[in-house]
Amino acid sequence: MARRERGSTRPSGDDRQDAILATAESLLAHRSLGDISIEDLARGAGISRPSFYSYFSSKDEVVIELLARVIDEVEGALAGLPGEVSSDPADRWRKSISAFVDVFTKHEAVAETAIAARLHNPEIQALWARSMQSWVDYTTKVITSERKRGAALDGIPAHDLAVALNLMNERVLSASFSRERPAIDRTVVVDVMLGIWMRSIYGSSAEK
Amino acid sequence: MARRERGSTRPSGDDRQDAILATAESLLAHRSLGDISIEDLARGAGISRPSFYSYFSSKDEVVIELLARVIDEVEGALAGLPGEVSSDPADRWRKSISAFVDVFTKHEAVAETAIAARLHNPEIQALWARSMQSWVDYTTKVITSERKRGAALDGIPAHDLAVALNLMNERVLSASFSRERPAIDRTVVVDVMLGIWMRSIYGSSAEK
DNA sequence: TCGTGACCCGACATAGTGTTGGATTAACCG
DNA sequence: CGGTTAATCCAACACTATGTCGGGTCACGA
């Protein structure tokens, strides 16, 4: 909000802003936010450090803008998911978990940066929370409808279950991508997560 | 490593080091590591800022020492857990999850700080990883033995399952304690986690 | 009492952030 | 086509925090 107060006679304004964002995303692929100075971002965009502040008031504001764009994509990905249960529940859940994984993969650097930066920045925290909330709401809705038709187990409140499973995905993916240890190999990570989702939601009967 | 090079004629040396650690832990209860300066730690321990460097080479070194002490406690907690299956599996898993939760709760500030600081410090990352690895190894061992006696489901590799469940606990607890949203209420968080563990390991038959 | 050495801190060097005010330049218009 | 305007730029400054160095200080043992 209020990230530029210049007028708009000159044509170069928005281009410069985009250049900063592009520089940030490309630098974040190789270094952490803390290792990138505002000077680096300014130089990358072809402007001086003070001029940076005409476009963003801090490094975090840049991350916020990058994250905001990813979140728009998240909302889109969710809208593309089936609202009703298809013939094969496992297939449906795999699709939605894969959608989550796809967003995470495609914007790996931004996601990792946001996860780290939210710890000291309430605004980033709020944005990330909004994104997670979208997934949780969707998950809760589907679990509830599966329970209504008698396919899914009761016992754990649907919302709590949805929160735990989505937080698990966030953490497990983060560990897999950043090659921490312990972690799950990238090649099987979706299968493992899906397995836990199926058993937690439906019980053992749902195993493949 | 090599965190003090003074000799040891004067008696005050180790006391000062402990004073720094105590100051750090108490300040971390209210502020994040980034909001605490070395000056704050030195003042709290009754020494000047330069003298701080006689005991620790950076703020992170202080965190490492605090975390190392917590980890010693973790190893102790694990040793106190039953190695064999008791009459009621759910009860046994509740005990081990509670042990994890207890450590996390008791050293909440250190745990949260370490989780945040590991993102930019490989040594903290390694220490935390070692702690998680302990839990994962224990979990893997128990799952395997439960499978051998035919009580637990096959399907997901035991190690992968153990990693995912332990990472879930880490993330879910962290969210509950720091009052993020979405999160699970503290009063039910153990029940929710236990429910997912039981269903993932045993299937629906294990529900209470 | 004096020497020794561990310990302490004043003062410095460095690096990054955020701000300011005057110079610069493009667009517009009379 | 030169003059006015206003957006844009950056050199230089102020501030904060980190990490370092070297000389001063104090307790102890001889």
Short mmCIF file of C-alpha atoms (C1' of nucleotides) in Angstrom, two decimals:
data_model
loop_
_atom_site.label_atom_id
_atom_site.label_comp_id
_atom_site.label_asym_id
_atom_site.label_seq_id
_atom_site.Cartn_x
_atom_site.Cartn_y
_atom_site.Cartn_z
CA MET A 1 0.00 0.00 0.00
CA ALA A 2 1.23 3.48 -0.88
CA ARG A 3 4.44 2.22 -2.32
CA ARG A 4 5.03 5.02 -4.77
CA GLU A 5 4.18 8.67 -4.57
CA ARG A 6 5.61 9.91 -7.78
CA GLY A 7 3.20 11.11 -10.44
CA SER A 8 3.31 9.36 -13.77
CA THR A 9 4.47 11.70 -16.51
CA ARG A 10 7.71 9.83 -17.05
CA PRO A 11 7.22 6.47 -18.72
CA SER A 12 9.95 4.64 -16.87
CA GLY A 13 8.30 4.41 -13.44
CA ASP A 14 6.54 1.07 -13.49
CA ASP A 15 9.31 -0.47 -15.54
CA ARG A 16 11.74 0.34 -12.76
CA GLN A 17 9.44 -1.24 -10.19
CA ASP A 18 9.20 -4.37 -12.27
CA ALA A 19 12.97 -4.36 -12.69
CA ILE A 20 13.40 -4.33 -8.92
CA LEU A 21 10.97 -7.22 -8.52
CA ALA A 22 12.67 -9.21 -11.26
CA THR A 23 16.08 -8.56 -9.74
CA ALA A 24 14.83 -9.62 -6.33
CA GLU A 25 13.34 -12.87 -7.57
CA SER A 26 16.44 -13.79 -9.49
CA LEU A 27 18.82 -12.96 -6.62
CA LEU A 28 16.63 -14.88 -4.17
CA ALA A 29 17.19 -18.00 -6.22
CA HIS A 30 20.79 -18.03 -5.07
CA ARG A 31 21.01 -16.07 -1.79
CA SER A 32 18.79 -15.47 1.20
CA LEU A 33 17.05 -12.15 1.74
CA GLY A 34 19.46 -11.25 4.52
CA ASP A 35 22.40 -11.61 2.16
CA ILE A 36 20.89 -9.24 -0.36
CA SER A 37 21.32 -5.53 0.29
CA ILE A 38 19.09 -2.77 -1.00
CA GLU A 39 22.12 -1.63 -2.92
CA ASP A 40 22.11 -4.98 -4.76
CA LEU A 41 18.47 -4.58 -5.72
CA ALA A 42 18.98 -0.99 -6.85
CA ARG A 43 22.03 -1.81 -8.91
CA GLY A 44 20.23 -4.74 -10.51
CA ALA A 45 17.41 -2.44 -11.53
CA GLY A 46 19.83 0.19 -12.85
CA ILE A 47 19.09 2.86 -10.25
CA SER A 48 20.81 4.25 -7.18
CA ARG A 49 20.08 3.08 -3.67
CA PRO A 50 18.13 6.20 -2.62
CA SER A 51 15.95 5.88 -5.70
CA PHE A 52 14.96 2.42 -4.53
CA TYR A 53 12.95 4.09 -1.81
CA SER A 54 10.76 5.80 -4.39
CA TYR A 55 9.40 2.41 -5.31
CA PHE A 56 9.53 0.39 -2.11
CA SER A 57 9.97 1.49 1.46
CA SER A 58 12.06 -1.54 2.42
CA LYS A 59 13.28 -4.95 1.32
CA ASP A 60 10.28 -6.53 3.00
CA GLU A 61 7.93 -4.47 0.83
CA VAL A 62 9.51 -6.11 -2.20
CA VAL A 63 8.89 -9.54 -0.73
CA ILE A 64 5.30 -8.54 0.02
CA GLU A 65 4.70 -7.56 -3.58
CA LEU A 66 6.26 -10.79 -4.88
CA LEU A 67 4.21 -12.82 -2.43
CA ALA A 68 1.03 -10.97 -3.30
CA ARG A 69 1.44 -12.00 -6.91
CA VAL A 70 1.98 -15.62 -5.93
CA ILE A 71 -1.15 -15.50 -3.81
CA ASP A 72 -3.20 -14.32 -6.74
CA GLU A 73 -2.02 -17.43 -8.50
CA VAL A 74 -2.97 -19.55 -5.51
CA GLU A 75 -6.53 -18.29 -5.63
CA GLY A 76 -6.59 -19.16 -9.29
CA ALA A 77 -5.28 -22.66 -8.68
CA LEU A 78 -7.94 -23.26 -6.06
CA ALA A 79 -10.70 -22.09 -8.35
CA GLY A 80 -9.55 -24.63 -10.91
CA LEU A 81 -10.02 -27.53 -8.49
CA PRO A 82 -13.17 -29.64 -8.59
CA GLY A 83 -15.78 -28.53 -6.07
CA GLU A 84 -17.48 -31.89 -6.01
CA VAL A 85 -16.19 -35.37 -5.41
CA SER A 86 -15.10 -37.20 -8.51
CA SER A 87 -15.33 -40.96 -8.91
CA ASP A 88 -11.99 -41.59 -7.25
CA PRO A 89 -11.40 -39.65 -3.99
CA ALA A 90 -7.68 -40.47 -3.92
CA ASP A 91 -7.34 -39.00 -7.39
CA ARG A 92 -9.13 -35.87 -6.34
CA TRP A 93 -6.94 -35.33 -3.29
CA ARG A 94 -3.84 -35.97 -5.33
CA LYS A 95 -4.93 -33.22 -7.67
CA SER A 96 -5.38 -30.71 -4.88
CA ILE A 97 -2.14 -31.62 -3.13
CA SER A 98 -0.36 -31.40 -6.47
CA ALA A 99 -1.84 -27.95 -7.04
CA PHE A 100 -0.34 -26.86 -3.73
CA VAL A 101 2.98 -28.45 -4.62
CA ASP A 102 2.95 -26.84 -8.06
CA VAL A 103 2.57 -23.35 -6.67
CA PHE A 104 5.25 -24.06 -4.11
CA THR A 105 7.60 -25.44 -6.75
CA LYS A 106 7.04 -22.75 -9.31
CA HIS A 107 7.80 -19.97 -6.83
CA GLU A 108 10.18 -21.85 -4.62
CA ALA A 109 12.42 -18.88 -3.85
CA VAL A 110 9.52 -16.58 -3.00
CA ALA A 111 7.84 -19.23 -0.86
CA GLU A 112 10.98 -20.00 1.11
CA THR A 113 11.71 -16.33 1.57
CA ALA A 114 8.18 -15.58 2.74
CA ILE A 115 8.23 -18.48 5.19
CA ALA A 116 11.44 -17.11 6.67
CA ALA A 117 10.47 -13.44 6.59
CA ARG A 118 7.05 -13.87 8.16
CA LEU A 119 8.82 -14.60 11.45
CA HIS A 120 9.76 -10.95 11.83
CA ASN A 121 7.23 -9.19 9.63
CA PRO A 122 3.54 -9.17 10.55
CA GLU A 123 2.42 -8.10 7.11
CA ILE A 124 4.16 -11.03 5.42
CA GLN A 125 2.78 -13.25 8.16
CA ALA A 126 -0.72 -12.04 7.36
CA LEU A 127 -0.34 -12.56 3.63
CA TRP A 128 1.04 -16.07 4.02
CA ALA A 129 -1.70 -16.82 6.52
CA ARG A 130 -4.29 -15.71 3.99
CA SER A 131 -2.87 -18.11 1.46
CA MET A 132 -2.80 -21.00 3.91
CA GLN A 133 -6.31 -20.12 4.99
CA SER A 134 -7.52 -20.58 1.42
CA TRP A 135 -6.18 -24.11 1.34
CA VAL A 136 -7.51 -24.90 4.79
CA ASP A 137 -10.99 -23.64 3.92
CA TYR A 138 -11.06 -25.69 0.75
CA THR A 139 -9.81 -28.77 2.57
CA THR A 140 -12.32 -28.35 5.38
CA LYS A 141 -15.17 -27.99 2.92
CA VAL A 142 -14.27 -31.18 1.09
CA ILE A 143 -13.71 -33.21 4.27
CA THR A 144 -17.08 -32.10 5.58
CA SER A 145 -18.85 -33.09 2.38
CA GLU A 146 -17.07 -36.46 2.35
CA ARG A 147 -18.26 -37.06 5.90
CA LYS A 148 -21.82 -36.12 4.99
CA ARG A 149 -21.92 -38.78 2.34
CA GLY A 150 -20.54 -41.29 4.83
CA ALA A 151 -17.23 -41.84 3.08
CA ALA A 152 -14.90 -40.13 5.59
CA LEU A 153 -14.29 -40.86 9.25
CA ASP A 154 -15.53 -38.63 12.06
CA GLY A 155 -13.52 -38.09 15.20
CA ILE A 156 -11.13 -35.23 14.51
CA PRO A 157 -12.87 -31.88 13.94
CA ALA A 158 -12.72 -31.25 10.19
CA HIS A 159 -11.17 -27.82 10.55
CA ASP A 160 -8.43 -28.97 12.93
CA LEU A 161 -7.63 -31.88 10.67
CA ALA A 162 -7.44 -29.57 7.66
CA VAL A 163 -5.11 -27.19 9.48
CA ALA A 164 -2.76 -29.94 10.62
CA LEU A 165 -2.58 -31.57 7.19
CA ASN A 166 -1.91 -28.31 5.39
CA LEU A 167 0.74 -27.25 7.91
CA MET A 168 2.32 -30.66 7.46
CA ASN A 169 2.47 -30.12 3.71
CA GLU A 170 4.04 -26.71 4.15
CA ARG A 171 6.76 -28.02 6.46
CA VAL A 172 7.43 -31.25 4.60
CA LEU A 173 7.75 -29.49 1.25
CA SER A 174 9.94 -26.82 2.72
CA ALA A 175 12.25 -29.48 4.15
CA SER A 176 12.34 -31.43 0.90
CA PHE A 177 13.16 -28.41 -1.24
CA SER A 178 15.79 -26.93 1.00
CA ARG A 179 17.47 -30.28 1.44
CA GLU A 180 17.38 -30.21 5.18
CA ARG A 181 17.75 -33.36 7.12
CA PRO A 182 15.61 -35.12 8.06
CA ALA A 183 13.53 -34.73 4.92
CA ILE A 184 11.59 -36.76 2.40
CA ASP A 185 12.97 -37.28 -1.08
CA ARG A 186 11.38 -35.01 -3.67
CA THR A 187 10.46 -37.92 -5.88
CA VAL A 188 8.14 -39.53 -3.33
CA VAL A 189 7.07 -36.58 -1.25
CA VAL A 190 3.63 -36.26 -2.85
CA ASP A 191 2.91 -39.96 -2.37
CA VAL A 192 3.84 -39.82 1.29
CA MET A 193 1.73 -36.75 1.97
CA LEU A 194 -1.20 -38.18 0.03
CA GLY A 195 -0.96 -41.42 1.98
CA ILE A 196 -1.21 -39.59 5.28
CA TRP A 197 -4.08 -37.44 4.03
CA MET A 198 -6.05 -40.47 2.87
CA ARG A 199 -5.57 -42.44 6.04
CA SER A 200 -6.33 -39.44 8.25
CA ILE A 201 -9.47 -38.55 6.38
CA TYR A 202 -10.87 -41.93 5.36
CA GLY A 203 -9.03 -44.51 7.48
CA SER A 204 -7.24 -47.60 6.29
CA SER A 205 -10.03 -48.58 3.87
CA ALA A 206 -8.88 -45.88 1.53
CA GLU A 207 -5.42 -47.18 0.95
CA LYS A 208 -4.59 -47.97 -2.58
CA MET B 1 33.56 -24.44 19.36
CA ALA B 2 36.43 -22.34 20.69
CA ARG B 3 34.14 -19.91 22.36
CA ARG B 4 36.52 -18.61 25.01
CA GLU B 5 40.23 -18.18 25.01
CA ARG B 6 40.76 -16.62 28.38
CA GLY B 7 42.67 -18.60 30.97
CA SER B 8 40.91 -19.35 34.25
CA THR B 9 42.67 -17.73 37.19
CA ARG B 10 39.85 -15.30 37.90
CA PRO B 11 36.78 -16.98 39.32
CA SER B 12 34.23 -14.84 37.49
CA GLY B 13 34.67 -16.30 34.00
CA ASP B 14 32.07 -19.04 33.81
CA ASP B 15 29.66 -17.05 35.92
CA ARG B 16 29.71 -14.34 33.28
CA GLN B 17 29.04 -16.86 30.56
CA ASP B 18 26.08 -18.22 32.49
CA ALA B 19 24.87 -14.68 33.09
CA ILE B 20 24.86 -14.06 29.35
CA LEU B 21 22.92 -17.27 28.70
CA ALA B 22 20.41 -16.46 31.41
CA THR B 23 19.96 -12.94 30.10
CA ALA B 24 19.46 -14.27 26.59
CA GLU B 25 16.83 -16.80 27.59
CA SER B 26 14.88 -14.26 29.61
CA LEU B 27 14.99 -11.60 26.89
CA LEU B 28 13.96 -14.13 24.25
CA ALA B 29 10.76 -14.72 26.16
CA HIS B 30 9.60 -11.26 25.16
CA ARG B 31 11.49 -10.23 22.02
CA SER B 32 12.87 -11.96 18.96
CA LEU B 33 16.59 -12.52 18.50
CA GLY B 34 16.76 -9.78 15.90
CA ASP B 35 15.37 -7.25 18.35
CA ILE B 36 18.04 -8.07 20.93
CA SER B 37 21.43 -6.42 20.49
CA ILE B 38 24.71 -7.72 21.80
CA GLU B 39 24.75 -4.57 23.90
CA ASP B 40 21.53 -5.80 25.57
CA LEU B 41 23.07 -9.17 26.38
CA ALA B 42 26.27 -7.58 27.70
CA ARG B 43 24.41 -5.08 29.84
CA GLY B 44 22.19 -7.82 31.24
CA ALA B 45 25.26 -9.81 32.23
CA GLY B 46 26.91 -6.77 33.78
CA ILE B 47 29.75 -6.46 31.29
CA SER B 48 30.59 -4.19 28.38
CA ARG B 49 29.85 -5.03 24.78
CA PRO B 50 33.47 -5.79 23.81
CA SER B 51 33.76 -8.17 26.76
CA PHE B 52 30.86 -10.15 25.37
CA TYR B 53 33.18 -11.33 22.62
CA SER B 54 35.43 -12.99 25.19
CA TYR B 55 32.64 -15.45 25.88
CA PHE B 56 30.76 -15.79 22.60
CA SER B 57 31.78 -14.80 19.11
CA SER B 58 28.26 -13.77 18.08
CA LYS B 59 24.59 -13.79 19.08
CA ASP B 60 24.12 -17.04 17.20
CA GLU B 61 26.78 -18.70 19.37
CA VAL B 62 24.62 -17.92 22.38
CA VAL B 63 21.63 -19.54 20.73
CA ILE B 64 23.74 -22.56 19.86
CA GLU B 65 24.76 -23.01 23.47
CA LEU B 66 21.16 -22.65 24.68
CA LEU B 67 19.95 -25.10 22.06
CA ALA B 68 22.70 -27.58 22.88
CA ARG B 69 21.47 -27.71 26.46
CA VAL B 70 17.90 -28.29 25.32
CA ILE B 71 19.06 -31.09 23.07
CA ASP B 72 20.75 -32.84 25.97
CA GLU B 73 17.35 -32.79 27.62
CA VAL B 74 15.75 -34.21 24.49
CA GLU B 75 18.06 -37.18 24.52
CA GLY B 76 17.12 -37.73 28.13
CA ALA B 77 13.40 -37.55 27.41
CA LEU B 78 13.76 -40.11 24.64
CA ALA B 79 15.66 -42.47 26.89
CA GLY B 80 12.77 -42.32 29.34
CA LEU B 81 10.27 -43.56 26.76
CA PRO B 82 9.24 -47.22 26.64
CA GLY B 83 11.19 -49.20 24.09
CA GLU B 84 8.56 -51.87 23.76
CA VAL B 85 4.86 -51.70 23.05
CA SER B 86 2.66 -51.40 26.09
CA SER B 87 -0.84 -52.80 26.28
CA ASP B 88 -2.44 -49.76 24.72
CA PRO B 89 -0.65 -48.43 21.60
CA ALA B 90 -2.60 -45.16 21.63
CA ASP B 91 -1.45 -44.55 25.16
CA ARG B 92 2.12 -45.22 24.24
CA TRP B 93 2.08 -42.83 21.29
CA ARG B 94 0.40 -40.21 23.42
CA LYS B 95 3.30 -40.48 25.85
CA SER B 96 5.91 -39.98 23.18
CA ILE B 97 4.08 -37.09 21.52
CA SER B 98 3.63 -35.53 24.93
CA ALA B 99 7.32 -35.89 25.61
CA PHE B 100 8.01 -33.93 22.43
CA VAL B 101 5.41 -31.35 23.38
CA ASP B 102 6.84 -31.05 26.88
CA VAL B 103 10.32 -30.24 25.65
CA PHE B 104 8.89 -27.77 23.17
CA THR B 105 6.75 -26.14 25.85
CA LYS B 106 9.39 -25.98 28.52
CA HIS B 107 11.87 -24.24 26.23
CA GLU B 108 9.41 -22.46 24.02
CA ALA B 109 11.55 -19.35 23.53
CA VAL B 110 14.67 -21.32 22.66
CA ALA B 111 12.77 -23.64 20.33
CA GLU B 112 11.10 -20.79 18.45
CA THR B 113 14.37 -18.91 18.21
CA ALA B 114 16.25 -21.95 16.94
CA ILE B 115 13.57 -22.67 14.34
CA ALA B 116 13.90 -19.13 13.07
CA ALA B 117 17.68 -18.89 13.30
CA ARG B 118 18.40 -22.18 11.57
CA LEU B 119 17.27 -20.56 8.33
CA HIS B 120 20.43 -18.48 8.17
CA ASN B 121 22.84 -20.44 10.35
CA PRO B 122 24.07 -23.86 9.27
CA GLU B 123 25.32 -24.78 12.71
CA ILE B 124 21.94 -24.17 14.32
CA GLN B 125 20.36 -26.02 11.42
CA ALA B 126 22.61 -29.00 12.14
CA LEU B 127 21.84 -28.99 15.85
CA TRP B 128 18.10 -28.78 15.32
CA ALA B 129 18.34 -31.49 12.70
CA ARG B 130 20.12 -33.72 15.15
CA SER B 131 17.32 -33.29 17.63
CA MET B 132 14.63 -34.01 15.03
CA GLN B 133 16.61 -36.99 13.87
CA SER B 134 16.43 -38.47 17.35
CA TRP B 135 12.66 -38.33 17.31
CA VAL B 136 12.46 -39.65 13.78
CA ASP B 137 14.72 -42.59 14.58
CA TYR B 138 12.68 -43.46 17.63
CA THR B 139 9.43 -43.17 15.69
CA THR B 140 10.73 -45.26 12.82
CA LYS B 141 11.87 -47.97 15.17
CA VAL B 142 8.49 -48.22 16.88
CA ILE B 143 6.51 -48.16 13.62
CA THR B 144 8.68 -50.93 12.25
CA SER B 145 8.17 -53.08 15.31
CA GLU B 146 4.43 -52.47 15.21
CA ARG B 147 4.37 -53.61 11.61
CA LYS B 148 6.35 -56.71 12.43
CA ARG B 149 3.75 -57.81 14.93
CA GLY B 150 1.05 -57.15 12.37
CA ALA B 151 -0.60 -54.26 14.20
CA ALA B 152 0.36 -51.41 11.89
CA LEU B 153 -0.38 -50.86 8.20
CA ASP B 154 2.22 -51.19 5.48
CA GLY B 155 2.24 -48.93 2.44
CA ILE B 156 4.17 -45.83 3.39
CA PRO B 157 7.88 -46.43 4.06
CA ALA B 158 8.29 -46.29 7.85
CA HIS B 159 11.06 -43.72 7.73
CA ASP B 160 9.19 -41.36 5.40
CA LEU B 161 6.10 -41.65 7.54
CA ALA B 162 8.09 -40.89 10.67
CA VAL B 163 9.70 -37.84 9.07
CA ALA B 164 6.39 -36.43 7.89
CA LEU B 165 4.65 -36.94 11.22
CA ASN B 166 7.46 -35.39 13.21
CA LEU B 167 7.73 -32.41 10.87
CA MET B 168 3.98 -32.01 11.20
CA ASN B 169 4.29 -31.89 14.96
CA GLU B 170 7.04 -29.30 14.77
CA ARG B 171 5.05 -27.03 12.51
CA VAL B 172 1.69 -27.50 14.21
CA LEU B 173 3.12 -26.84 17.65
CA SER B 174 5.01 -23.82 16.43
CA ALA B 175 1.82 -22.40 14.94
CA SER B 176 -0.18 -23.11 18.09
CA PHE B 177 2.32 -21.50 20.42
CA SER B 178 2.98 -18.40 18.37
CA ARG B 179 -0.73 -17.86 17.80
CA GLU B 180 -0.49 -17.72 14.08
CA ARG B 181 -3.50 -18.25 12.00
CA PRO B 182 -4.46 -20.79 10.87
CA ALA B 183 -3.54 -22.82 13.93
CA ILE B 184 -4.93 -25.43 16.26
CA ASP B 185 -6.01 -24.46 19.76
CA ARG B 186 -3.46 -25.41 22.42
CA THR B 187 -6.02 -27.32 24.44
CA VAL B 188 -6.70 -29.87 21.70
CA VAL B 189 -3.48 -29.85 19.75
CA VAL B 190 -2.13 -33.07 21.22
CA ASP B 191 -5.39 -34.90 20.51
CA VAL B 192 -5.43 -33.77 16.91
CA MET B 193 -1.82 -34.77 16.32
CA LEU B 194 -2.31 -38.09 18.06
CA GLY B 195 -5.41 -38.79 15.97
CA ILE B 196 -3.47 -38.27 12.75
CA TRP B 197 -0.55 -40.38 13.99
CA MET B 198 -2.86 -43.26 14.92
CA ARG B 199 -4.75 -43.26 11.67
CA SER B 200 -1.58 -42.92 9.59
CA ILE B 201 0.19 -45.71 11.40
CA TYR B 202 -2.62 -48.15 12.18
CA GLY B 203 -5.55 -47.14 9.98
CA SER B 204 -9.11 -46.49 11.02
CA SER B 205 -9.27 -49.51 13.28
CA ALA B 206 -7.15 -47.68 15.80
CA GLU B 207 -9.52 -44.82 16.39
CA LYS B 208 -10.62 -44.36 19.95
"C1'" DT C 1 55.73 -4.26 47.19
"C1'" DC C 2 56.10 -5.41 42.79
"C1'" DG C 3 55.49 -8.22 38.52
"C1'" DT C 4 52.46 -10.96 35.83
"C1'" DG C 5 48.69 -11.97 33.20
"C1'" DA C 6 43.83 -12.35 32.77
"C1'" DC C 7 40.18 -9.31 32.31
"C1'" DC C 8 37.90 -5.06 31.13
"C1'" DC C 9 36.27 -1.19 28.34
"C1'" DG C 10 37.04 3.42 25.44
"C1'" DA C 11 37.58 4.28 20.94
"C1'" DC C 12 37.88 2.97 16.20
"C1'" DA C 13 36.65 0.78 11.67
"C1'" DT C 14 33.13 -1.04 8.86
"C1'" DA C 15 28.65 -2.01 6.77
"C1'" DG C 16 23.89 -1.42 6.06
"C1'" DT C 17 19.67 1.41 6.46
"C1'" DG C 18 16.86 5.38 5.75
"C1'" DT C 19 16.61 10.72 4.58
"C1'" DT C 20 17.31 15.16 2.45
"C1'" DG C 21 17.95 18.83 -0.77
"C1'" DG C 22 19.58 20.47 -4.78
"C1'" DA C 23 20.77 19.03 -9.74
"C1'" DT C 24 18.82 16.94 -13.85
"C1'" DT C 25 15.88 15.96 -17.56
"C1'" DA C 26 11.66 14.99 -20.14
"C1'" DA C 27 7.25 16.67 -21.38
"C1'" DC C 28 4.30 20.22 -22.26
"C1'" DC C 29 2.85 24.72 -23.85
"C1'" DG C 30 2.67 29.39 -25.16
"C1'" DC D 1 11.42 26.51 -30.23
"C1'" DG D 2 12.83 28.27 -25.68
"C1'" DG D 3 10.73 28.45 -20.93
"C1'" DT D 4 8.25 26.47 -17.21
"C1'" DT D 5 7.09 22.69 -14.49
"C1'" DA D 6 7.42 18.71 -11.98
"C1'" DA D 7 8.88 14.10 -11.68
"C1'" DT D 8 13.05 11.75 -11.01
"C1'" DC D 9 17.66 11.13 -9.74
"C1'" DC D 10 21.78 10.76 -6.63
"C1'" DA D 11 25.82 12.70 -3.53
"C1'" DA D 12 26.20 13.22 1.01
"C1'" DC D 13 24.60 12.91 5.70
"C1'" DA D 14 22.85 10.74 10.10
"C1'" DC D 15 22.11 6.71 12.58
"C1'" DT D 16 22.51 1.94 14.37
"C1'" DA D 17 24.73 -2.31 15.07
"C1'" DT D 18 28.62 -5.31 14.56
"C1'" DG D 19 33.27 -6.66 15.35
"C1'" DT D 20 38.30 -5.26 16.73
"C1'" DC D 21 42.26 -3.41 19.06
"C1'" DG D 22 45.28 -1.75 22.46
"C1'" DG D 23 46.20 0.17 26.61
"C1'" DG D 24 44.48 0.42 31.46
"C1'" DT D 25 43.21 -2.17 35.78
"C1'" DC D 26 43.01 -5.43 39.31
"C1'" DA D 27 43.86 -9.86 41.95
"C1'" DC D 28 47.19 -12.84 43.05
"C1'" DG D 29 51.68 -14.98 44.16
"C1'" DA D 30 56.54 -14.32 45.08
#
